[in-house]
Coordinates of C-alpha atoms and ligand atoms in Angstrom, one line a residue:
M1 CA -70.2 209.1 -43.5
G2 CA -72.8 209.4 -41.0
R3 CA -76.1 207.5 -40.8
S4 CA -79.5 208.7 -40.5
V5 CA -80.7 209.4 -36.8
A6 CA -84.4 208.8 -35.9
G7 CA -86.2 212.1 -36.0
E8 CA -84.0 214.0 -38.0
G9 CA -84.8 212.4 -41.6
V10 CA -82.9 210.4 -43.9
L11 CA -79.8 211.4 -45.9
P12 CA -79.9 209.3 -49.0
A13 CA -76.5 207.8 -49.8
H14 CA -75.2 205.0 -52.0
Y15 CA -74.0 201.5 -50.2
V16 CA -70.8 199.8 -51.7
A17 CA -69.0 197.6 -50.4
G18 CA -70.5 197.8 -46.9
E19 CA -69.4 201.9 -47.1
F20 CA -72.3 204.8 -47.5
T21 CA -71.0 207.2 -49.7
R22 CA -72.8 210.4 -51.4
A23 CA -69.9 210.3 -54.0
G24 CA -70.5 210.2 -57.9
G25 CA -72.0 212.7 -60.0
E26 CA -74.1 215.9 -59.3
G27 CA -76.9 215.2 -57.3
F28 CA -80.4 216.4 -57.8
P29 CA -83.3 217.8 -55.4
L30 CA -85.7 215.7 -53.7
V31 CA -89.2 217.2 -53.7
N32 CA -92.1 216.3 -51.6
P33 CA -95.0 215.7 -53.4
V34 CA -97.7 216.7 -50.9
D35 CA -96.3 220.5 -51.2
G36 CA -93.9 220.8 -53.7
A37 CA -91.1 222.1 -51.2
V38 CA -87.4 220.6 -51.7
A39 CA -86.8 218.2 -48.9
G40 CA -83.2 217.0 -49.8
E41 CA -80.5 216.0 -52.4
V42 CA -79.9 212.7 -53.7
P43 CA -76.6 211.5 -55.0
E44 CA -76.4 210.4 -58.5
A45 CA -74.2 207.2 -59.0
D46 CA -71.9 207.8 -62.1
R47 CA -70.3 204.7 -63.6
V48 CA -67.4 204.6 -61.1
I49 CA -69.9 204.0 -58.3
V50 CA -72.0 201.6 -60.3
D51 CA -68.4 199.8 -61.3
A52 CA -67.4 200.0 -57.6
A53 CA -71.0 198.3 -56.6
V54 CA -70.8 195.7 -59.2
A55 CA -67.3 194.8 -58.2
A56 CA -68.0 194.6 -54.6
A57 CA -70.8 192.3 -55.3
H58 CA -68.5 189.7 -57.2
G59 CA -66.4 190.1 -54.6
A60 CA -69.1 188.7 -52.1
L61 CA -70.2 185.9 -54.2
A62 CA -68.2 183.2 -52.8
A63 CA -68.6 183.9 -49.2
W64 CA -72.7 184.6 -49.5
G65 CA -73.1 182.1 -52.4
S66 CA -71.7 179.4 -50.4
A67 CA -73.9 180.1 -47.2
S68 CA -76.0 177.6 -45.8
V69 CA -79.5 177.9 -46.0
E70 CA -79.3 178.2 -42.1
V71 CA -77.1 181.1 -42.7
R72 CA -79.1 182.9 -45.1
A73 CA -82.5 182.2 -43.5
E74 CA -81.1 183.6 -40.2
A75 CA -80.1 187.0 -41.9
M76 CA -83.3 187.2 -43.7
R77 CA -84.9 187.3 -40.4
R78 CA -82.5 189.7 -38.9
I79 CA -83.0 192.0 -41.8
A80 CA -87.0 191.6 -41.0
D81 CA -86.2 192.3 -37.3
G82 CA -84.3 195.3 -37.9
I83 CA -87.1 197.0 -40.1
Q84 CA -89.5 196.2 -37.4
A85 CA -87.0 197.6 -34.9
R86 CA -87.1 200.9 -36.9
F87 CA -90.6 200.8 -38.0
D88 CA -91.8 204.1 -37.2
E89 CA -88.3 205.7 -39.0
F90 CA -89.4 203.8 -42.3
V91 CA -93.0 205.0 -42.2
D92 CA -91.8 208.5 -42.0
A93 CA -89.3 208.1 -44.5
E94 CA -91.8 206.1 -46.9
V95 CA -94.7 209.1 -46.1
A96 CA -91.9 211.7 -46.8
D97 CA -91.1 210.4 -50.5
T98 CA -94.3 209.6 -51.6
G99 CA -96.8 211.6 -49.4
K100 CA -99.0 208.6 -49.4
P101 CA -101.4 208.5 -46.7
R102 CA -99.7 207.2 -43.3
E103 CA -102.2 204.3 -42.6
L104 CA -101.1 202.9 -45.9
A105 CA -97.4 202.9 -45.1
A106 CA -97.7 202.0 -41.5
G107 CA -100.6 199.1 -42.8
V108 CA -99.2 197.8 -45.9
D109 CA -95.7 199.0 -47.2
I110 CA -93.6 198.4 -44.2
P111 CA -95.4 195.4 -42.9
R112 CA -95.3 193.7 -46.2
A113 CA -91.2 194.5 -46.5
I114 CA -90.8 192.6 -43.5
G115 CA -93.1 190.1 -44.6
N116 CA -90.9 189.7 -47.6
F117 CA -88.1 188.6 -45.7
R118 CA -89.7 186.5 -43.1
A119 CA -91.9 184.7 -46.1
Y120 CA -88.0 184.0 -48.0
A121 CA -86.5 182.7 -44.8
D122 CA -89.4 180.1 -44.1
L123 CA -89.3 178.8 -48.0
L124 CA -85.5 178.1 -47.8
Y125 CA -86.3 175.2 -45.5
G126 CA -89.6 174.2 -47.6
R127 CA -87.9 173.7 -50.6
P128 CA -87.7 170.3 -52.2
E129 CA -84.6 169.0 -54.2
R130 CA -85.9 166.6 -56.7
A131 CA -84.1 163.3 -57.6
H132 CA -84.8 160.6 -60.6
S133 CA -83.6 157.2 -60.4
T134 CA -82.4 156.0 -64.4
A135 CA -82.5 153.0 -65.8
V136 CA -79.0 152.6 -67.9
P137 CA -78.7 149.8 -70.4
G138 CA -75.4 147.8 -69.1
W139 CA -72.6 147.3 -71.9
S140 CA -73.2 143.8 -71.7
G141 CA -76.9 143.9 -72.3
G142 CA -78.0 143.8 -68.3
V143 CA -79.4 147.3 -66.9
G144 CA -77.9 149.3 -64.2
Q145 CA -79.0 152.2 -62.3
A146 CA -78.2 156.1 -62.5
L147 CA -79.2 158.5 -60.1
N148 CA -80.2 162.2 -61.4
Y149 CA -80.6 164.9 -58.9
T150 CA -80.9 168.7 -59.0
V151 CA -79.5 171.4 -57.1
R152 CA -79.9 175.0 -57.6
R153 CA -77.3 177.5 -57.6
P154 CA -77.4 181.2 -57.3
L155 CA -77.2 183.5 -60.9
G156 CA -74.4 185.5 -59.2
V157 CA -74.4 189.5 -59.2
V158 CA -78.5 190.3 -59.7
A159 CA -79.4 194.3 -60.5
I160 CA -82.7 195.1 -59.1
I161 CA -84.3 198.1 -60.5
S162 CA -87.5 199.3 -58.8
P163 CA -90.0 201.9 -59.1
W164 CA -91.5 205.0 -57.1
N165 CA -95.1 203.9 -56.0
L166 CA -94.4 201.2 -53.5
P167 CA -90.6 201.9 -53.1
L168 CA -89.9 199.7 -49.8
L169 CA -92.6 197.2 -50.7
L170 CA -91.2 196.5 -54.1
L171 CA -87.7 196.8 -53.6
T172 CA -87.8 194.1 -50.7
W173 CA -90.2 192.1 -52.9
K174 CA -87.0 191.2 -55.0
V175 CA -84.1 191.9 -52.6
A176 CA -85.2 189.1 -50.2
P177 CA -85.8 186.3 -52.7
A178 CA -82.3 187.3 -54.5
L179 CA -80.3 187.1 -51.2
A180 CA -82.2 184.2 -49.8
A181 CA -81.2 182.5 -53.2
G182 CA -77.3 183.1 -52.5
N183 CA -77.1 186.0 -55.0
T184 CA -75.3 189.1 -54.3
V185 CA -77.4 192.5 -55.3
V186 CA -76.8 195.8 -56.9
A187 CA -80.3 197.6 -56.1
K188 CA -81.1 200.9 -57.3
P189 CA -84.7 202.5 -56.3
S190 CA -86.8 205.3 -58.1
E191 CA -84.8 208.5 -57.9
E192 CA -88.0 209.8 -56.6
T193 CA -88.4 207.5 -53.5
P194 CA -84.6 206.9 -52.3
S195 CA -85.3 207.1 -48.5
T196 CA -86.7 203.8 -47.2
A197 CA -84.0 202.1 -49.6
T198 CA -81.3 203.9 -47.6
L199 CA -82.5 202.9 -44.5
L200 CA -82.7 199.5 -46.0
A201 CA -79.2 199.4 -46.7
E202 CA -78.5 200.5 -43.0
V203 CA -80.5 197.5 -41.6
I204 CA -78.6 195.2 -44.0
H205 CA -75.2 196.5 -42.8
D206 CA -76.4 196.1 -39.0
A207 CA -77.6 192.4 -40.0
G208 CA -73.9 191.8 -40.8
L209 CA -73.9 190.1 -44.3
P210 CA -70.5 189.6 -45.9
V211 CA -69.5 193.2 -47.2
G212 CA -70.6 193.4 -50.8
T213 CA -73.5 191.1 -50.6
F214 CA -76.0 194.4 -50.8
N215 CA -75.1 197.1 -52.6
L216 CA -77.4 200.3 -53.0
I217 CA -76.9 203.0 -55.7
H218 CA -79.3 206.2 -56.2
G219 CA -79.8 207.9 -59.4
H220 CA -81.7 208.0 -63.0
G221 CA -82.5 205.5 -65.1
A222 CA -82.0 206.3 -69.2
G223 CA -78.4 207.4 -69.7
A224 CA -77.8 207.1 -66.0
A225 CA -77.2 204.8 -63.0
G226 CA -80.0 202.6 -63.9
E227 CA -78.7 202.0 -67.6
F228 CA -75.0 201.6 -66.5
L229 CA -76.3 198.9 -64.1
T230 CA -78.5 197.1 -66.2
A231 CA -76.3 197.3 -69.3
H232 CA -72.9 196.1 -67.2
A233 CA -71.1 192.9 -68.3
G234 CA -70.7 192.3 -64.7
V235 CA -74.5 192.0 -63.9
D236 CA -76.1 188.4 -64.1
A237 CA -79.3 188.9 -64.1
I238 CA -81.8 191.7 -64.1
A239 CA -85.2 192.0 -62.0
F240 CA -87.3 194.9 -62.8
T241 CA -90.3 196.7 -62.1
G242 CA -91.7 199.5 -63.9
E243 CA -93.2 201.0 -66.8
S244 CA -93.3 198.5 -70.2
A245 CA -91.5 201.2 -72.2
T246 CA -88.5 201.0 -69.5
G247 CA -88.7 197.4 -69.6
S248 CA -88.1 197.6 -73.4
A249 CA -85.4 199.8 -73.1
I250 CA -83.6 197.1 -70.5
M251 CA -84.4 194.3 -72.3
R252 CA -82.5 195.8 -75.6
K253 CA -79.4 196.5 -73.3
A254 CA -79.8 192.9 -71.9
A255 CA -79.9 191.4 -74.9
E256 CA -76.2 192.3 -75.5
H257 CA -74.9 189.8 -72.9
I258 CA -77.9 187.6 -73.0
T259 CA -78.8 188.5 -69.3
P260 CA -81.7 187.1 -68.2
V261 CA -84.6 189.2 -66.5
S262 CA -87.7 189.1 -64.8
F263 CA -89.9 192.0 -65.7
E264 CA -93.1 193.3 -63.7
L265 CA -94.5 196.0 -66.1
G266 CA -97.4 198.4 -66.5
G267 CA -101.3 197.4 -66.5
K268 CA -104.3 198.6 -67.7
N269 CA -106.5 196.3 -65.4
P270 CA -110.1 195.7 -66.2
A271 CA -113.2 194.9 -63.6
I272 CA -116.2 193.1 -64.5
V273 CA -119.0 193.5 -62.3
F274 CA -122.1 191.3 -63.2
A275 CA -125.6 192.3 -62.5
D276 CA -125.6 189.1 -59.9
A277 CA -122.5 190.4 -57.8
D278 CA -123.2 191.8 -54.4
F279 CA -123.7 195.6 -55.3
E280 CA -122.2 197.4 -52.1
E281 CA -119.1 194.8 -52.0
A282 CA -118.6 195.5 -55.7
V283 CA -118.6 199.0 -55.6
A284 CA -116.5 199.3 -52.3
G285 CA -114.2 197.4 -53.9
T286 CA -113.9 199.1 -57.2
V287 CA -113.4 202.3 -55.3
R288 CA -110.5 200.5 -53.5
S289 CA -109.2 199.1 -56.4
A290 CA -109.3 202.4 -58.6
F291 CA -108.4 204.9 -56.3
T292 CA -106.1 203.4 -53.2
H293 CA -102.7 205.4 -53.2
S294 CA -104.4 207.3 -55.7
G295 CA -104.4 204.9 -58.2
Q296 CA -100.9 204.6 -58.3
I297 CA -100.6 200.8 -58.0
C298 CA -99.8 198.5 -61.0
L299 CA -102.7 196.7 -59.7
C300 CA -105.1 199.4 -59.6
T301 CA -108.4 199.3 -61.8
E302 CA -108.5 201.7 -64.7
R303 CA -111.2 200.0 -67.1
V304 CA -114.7 198.9 -65.4
Y305 CA -117.2 196.6 -67.3
V306 CA -120.6 196.6 -65.8
E307 CA -123.5 194.3 -67.0
R308 CA -126.3 197.0 -68.5
S309 CA -129.2 196.3 -66.0
I310 CA -126.7 197.7 -63.3
F311 CA -124.9 200.1 -65.0
A312 CA -126.5 203.6 -64.4
A313 CA -126.7 202.7 -60.6
F314 CA -123.3 201.3 -60.8
V315 CA -121.9 204.6 -62.1
A316 CA -124.0 207.2 -59.9
E317 CA -122.8 205.3 -57.0
L318 CA -119.0 205.0 -57.9
G319 CA -119.1 208.5 -58.9
A320 CA -120.6 209.8 -55.4
R321 CA -118.4 207.8 -53.7
A322 CA -115.0 209.0 -55.6
R323 CA -116.5 212.6 -54.9
A324 CA -116.5 211.6 -51.3
L325 CA -113.0 210.7 -51.1
T326 CA -111.2 213.5 -49.3
D327 CA -107.9 212.3 -47.6
Y328 CA -106.1 211.3 -50.6
G329 CA -102.2 211.6 -51.4
P330 CA -100.6 213.3 -54.2
M331 CA -99.0 211.9 -57.6
I332 CA -95.1 211.6 -57.2
S333 CA -94.1 214.2 -59.0
A334 CA -95.1 217.4 -61.1
A335 CA -94.2 215.5 -64.2
H336 CA -96.3 212.6 -63.3
R337 CA -99.2 215.1 -62.7
D338 CA -98.9 216.4 -65.8
K339 CA -99.2 213.0 -67.5
V340 CA -102.4 212.3 -65.5
L341 CA -104.2 215.7 -66.2
S342 CA -103.2 215.2 -69.7
Y343 CA -105.4 212.3 -69.7
Y344 CA -108.3 213.8 -67.9
R345 CA -108.0 216.6 -70.8
L346 CA -107.9 213.7 -73.6
A347 CA -110.8 212.1 -72.4
V348 CA -112.9 214.9 -72.3
E349 CA -111.4 215.5 -76.1
E350 CA -112.2 212.2 -76.9
G351 CA -115.7 212.6 -75.9
A352 CA -116.0 211.3 -72.3
T353 CA -118.7 212.3 -69.8
V354 CA -117.0 213.3 -66.2
V355 CA -119.2 211.8 -63.6
A356 CA -116.8 212.8 -61.1
G357 CA -113.4 214.5 -60.6
G358 CA -111.7 215.5 -63.7
G359 CA -109.1 218.2 -62.4
V360 CA -107.2 219.6 -59.6
P361 CA -108.4 219.9 -56.1
S362 CA -108.1 222.7 -53.8
F363 CA -107.6 222.3 -50.2
G364 CA -106.7 226.0 -48.9
D365 CA -103.5 225.1 -47.3
E366 CA -99.6 223.7 -48.3
R367 CA -101.4 221.1 -50.3
D368 CA -102.2 223.3 -53.2
G369 CA -98.4 223.5 -54.1
G370 CA -98.2 219.7 -54.3
F371 CA -99.1 217.3 -57.1
H372 CA -102.7 216.1 -56.3
V373 CA -105.5 215.3 -58.8
E374 CA -109.1 214.4 -58.1
P375 CA -110.4 210.8 -58.0
T376 CA -112.1 210.7 -61.6
V377 CA -114.7 208.8 -63.1
L378 CA -115.5 208.7 -66.9
T379 CA -118.0 206.8 -69.1
G380 CA -119.1 207.4 -72.9
L381 CA -115.7 206.5 -74.4
A382 CA -115.4 203.9 -77.2
Q383 CA -113.3 200.8 -76.2
S384 CA -110.5 202.1 -78.7
A385 CA -110.2 205.9 -77.0
R386 CA -106.5 206.1 -76.0
T387 CA -107.9 206.9 -72.5
V388 CA -109.5 203.5 -72.2
Q389 CA -106.2 201.7 -73.8
E390 CA -103.3 203.6 -72.2
E391 CA -102.0 203.2 -68.5
V392 CA -102.7 206.3 -66.9
F393 CA -101.4 205.5 -63.2
G394 CA -103.6 207.9 -61.4
P395 CA -106.9 208.0 -59.6
I396 CA -109.2 207.6 -63.0
C397 CA -111.2 204.6 -64.1
H398 CA -113.8 204.5 -67.4
V399 CA -117.1 202.4 -66.6
L400 CA -118.4 200.9 -70.2
P401 CA -121.6 198.9 -70.2
F402 CA -121.9 195.1 -71.8
D403 CA -124.9 192.7 -72.3
T404 CA -123.0 189.4 -72.2
E405 CA -120.3 187.6 -70.6
D406 CA -118.6 186.8 -73.9
E407 CA -118.7 190.6 -74.3
A408 CA -117.6 191.5 -71.2
I409 CA -114.3 188.7 -71.7
A410 CA -113.9 190.5 -74.8
L411 CA -113.9 194.1 -73.6
A412 CA -111.5 193.0 -70.8
N413 CA -109.1 191.1 -73.1
D414 CA -109.1 194.1 -75.6
S415 CA -105.7 195.2 -74.1
R416 CA -101.6 195.2 -75.0
Y417 CA -101.8 194.7 -71.1
G418 CA -102.5 191.8 -68.6
L419 CA -101.8 192.1 -65.3
A420 CA -104.6 191.8 -63.2
A421 CA -108.5 191.7 -63.3
T422 CA -111.4 191.8 -60.8
V423 CA -114.5 189.6 -61.4
W424 CA -117.8 190.8 -59.2
T425 CA -120.4 187.8 -59.1
R426 CA -122.4 185.8 -56.5
D427 CA -122.2 182.7 -59.3
L428 CA -119.4 180.4 -58.4
S429 CA -120.0 178.7 -61.4
R430 CA -119.9 182.1 -63.6
A431 CA -116.6 182.9 -61.5
H432 CA -114.9 179.8 -62.4
R433 CA -115.9 180.1 -66.2
V434 CA -114.8 183.6 -66.7
A435 CA -111.7 184.1 -64.4
P436 CA -109.4 181.5 -66.4
R437 CA -110.8 183.2 -69.5
V438 CA -109.7 186.6 -68.7
E439 CA -106.1 187.3 -69.8
A440 CA -104.3 188.7 -66.8
G441 CA -101.6 187.4 -64.7
I442 CA -103.9 187.6 -61.6
V443 CA -107.5 187.4 -61.3
W444 CA -109.4 188.3 -58.1
V445 CA -112.8 187.2 -57.7
N446 CA -115.0 189.3 -55.2
C447 CA -111.9 191.1 -53.8
W448 CA -109.1 193.0 -54.7
N449 CA -105.2 193.0 -54.1
L450 CA -105.6 190.3 -51.4
R451 CA -102.1 189.0 -51.3
D452 CA -100.6 185.7 -50.5
L453 CA -96.9 185.8 -51.0
R454 CA -96.7 182.3 -52.2
T455 CA -98.3 182.7 -55.0
P456 CA -97.3 183.6 -58.8
F457 CA -97.2 187.0 -59.1
G458 CA -96.9 189.0 -62.8
G459 CA -98.4 189.7 -65.9
I460 CA -98.9 188.8 -69.7
K461 CA -98.8 190.5 -72.7
A462 CA -96.7 194.0 -72.2
S463 CA -97.2 193.4 -68.5
G464 CA -94.3 191.3 -68.0
I465 CA -91.9 188.3 -68.3
G466 CA -92.1 185.6 -65.8
R467 CA -93.6 185.2 -62.4
E468 CA -92.4 186.5 -58.9
G469 CA -93.8 185.2 -55.4
G470 CA -92.6 182.3 -53.1
E471 CA -91.2 179.6 -55.2
Y472 CA -91.4 181.5 -58.5
S473 CA -89.0 183.9 -57.5
L474 CA -86.4 181.4 -55.9
D475 CA -86.5 179.7 -59.4
F476 CA -85.7 182.8 -61.2
F477 CA -83.1 184.0 -58.5
S478 CA -81.3 180.4 -59.2
E479 CA -80.0 178.1 -61.7
P480 CA -80.7 174.4 -61.8
V481 CA -78.0 172.0 -62.1
N482 CA -78.7 168.7 -63.1
I483 CA -76.2 165.9 -61.7
C484 CA -76.4 162.4 -63.2
I485 CA -74.3 159.9 -61.1
K486 CA -74.2 156.3 -62.7
I487 CA -74.1 153.9 -59.7
Ligands
NAD1 P1 -90.1 203.7 -64.8 O1 -90.1 202.3 -65.4 O2 -90.1 205.1 -65.1 O3 -88.9 203.4 -63.5 C1 -88.7 202.4 -63.0 C2 -87.4 202.4 -62.3 O4 -86.6 202.0 -63.7 C3 -86.7 203.4 -61.7 O5 -85.9 203.2 -60.7 C4 -86.0 204.3 -62.9 O6 -84.9 205.0 -62.7 C5 -85.6 203.0 -63.6 N1 -85.3 203.3 -65.3 C6 -85.9 204.3 -66.0 N2 -85.3 203.8 -67.1 C7 -84.3 203.1 -67.0 C8 -83.4 202.4 -68.5 N3 -83.3 203.0 -69.4 N4 -82.6 201.5 -67.8 C9 -82.8 201.3 -66.3 N5 -83.5 201.5 -65.5 C10 -84.2 202.4 -66.2 O7 -91.4 203.4 -63.9 P2 -92.1 204.6 -62.4 O8 -92.5 205.5 -63.1 O9 -90.9 204.2 -61.4 O10 -93.0 203.3 -62.0 C11 -94.4 203.4 -62.5 C12 -95.1 202.2 -63.9 O11 -94.3 200.8 -62.9 C13 -96.0 202.1 -64.0 O12 -96.2 201.7 -65.3 C14 -96.6 200.8 -63.2 O13 -97.4 200.2 -63.7 C15 -95.6 200.2 -63.2 N6 -95.4 199.0 -62.0 C16 -95.6 197.8 -62.3 C17 -95.5 196.8 -61.3 C18 -95.7 195.4 -61.5 O14 -95.7 194.8 -60.3 N7 -96.1 194.7 -62.8 C19 -95.7 197.3 -60.0 C20 -95.3 198.5 -59.7 C21 -95.4 199.6 -60.8
6OD2 O1 -97.9 192.9 -53.6 C1 -97.0 192.4 -54.0 O2 -96.3 191.8 -53.6 C2 -96.5 193.3 -55.4 N1 -95.6 192.8 -56.1 C3 -97.3 194.2 -55.4 C4 -97.0 195.1 -57.0 C5 -98.1 196.2 -56.9 C6 -97.8 197.4 -57.9 O3 -97.5 198.7 -57.9

């Protein structure tokens, strides 16, 4: 079938065994979250398509799994170049699917997708292989030698399931290291955001990897394409990003075949603001960390703990800046908007004071048909309130005062999640003291979402299993094999 043409939008298609197809079950509408209009139709992969994708990935393992580091690294670079060459198409597609501000897609999502492939091309060369010289007691009492060395081999066919919030960034965050490590891939993006994944398949097709090395299927999760894929006996590993509840469901299925998993899940991320912080930096940083992409980033702050002496001033300024935000994107869907609004209502029932937002904005244009909600700042809830404990994944944060360092840490850690945290202080000793005590996989001090692709990324508690990023991803996507040679 035909491929997307610049300026004409993307026709979402599965990519299986080197062919684009819209075959399978009954498709479903693709909705523009900015105005609620139907923008196209997404094909739904049935079991036949999923089986074909897994079979194709198996068929490509011998060729791709044995390709040299040079061949794989060059392929990663061709993919990066291919995205770069179609940069504007990728930006258009990401904006159309998510409604996110164009500067976010053009400034973060698409450049980071390119960066993901370039980073793994480079990392492949820097990968050390370990060797150990081992003393061996000889048969006749002398001492001989053995050489132990460790090689890494790919896991096989990897299923990659990604969410809708950073569709291309989070898909490539897993596809790049999985392919770099010599695996073949069957990927399923979120049903809400099929377009940049389809463009990625076109770019990978053009990069000339062996047929079947990368496959893409579209469709829903539970009881559908996502579950068919993650429960598939032919899948050797699962890398998943999404809700913690979905992680549990996938893990139950994975248990059947003892399939290894890497999970990046939900969060309820705290910010701790000490009175000695640079006030302006802390407020501006918290506005970014709470409201970027309308709070639909797993790293976004939803709980803010502020030292009592600056609490009132901080809340007033945060509220004023939240009210001043005007150019923000929508929630991804009507269902997600309704979930976020249900938390706004719940918070009020739980006794919150609404400092800013709390409702649906009125723009007086086509956006009124879309799924926007106001950036919202709350105070006055107990730490145990559901709105303080449960992930909302929208533009909402609740601010609570604290009196001591220990209390701030205890409040931050009082959560089933442990993904990311921010600490705002000018006291270096305090920063070093507090950061390691916060139960999170990532702690930013005086900054937020400052990323280095070599660093470990992931969460503890209900926020995930394992770490991705740099060598950590290459470790997950490959298996160490120790070889011992008596010499
Ligand atoms: P989701 O869990 O609903 O869906 C994610 C993906 O899983 C989609 O592709 C979906 O089709 C698929 N899926 C759903 N049920 C499935 C099942 N039973 N079997 C197999 N696949 C299934 O998540 P979402 O709503 O797309 O994304 C938002 C969530 O993702 C939030 O909780 C957010 O915190 C989390 N998230 C975490 C990270 C991280 O790095 N930790 C990053 C982004 C998003
Ligand atoms: O920046 C990244 O590498 C990354 N994995 C970001 C995740 C954001 C979650 O929404």
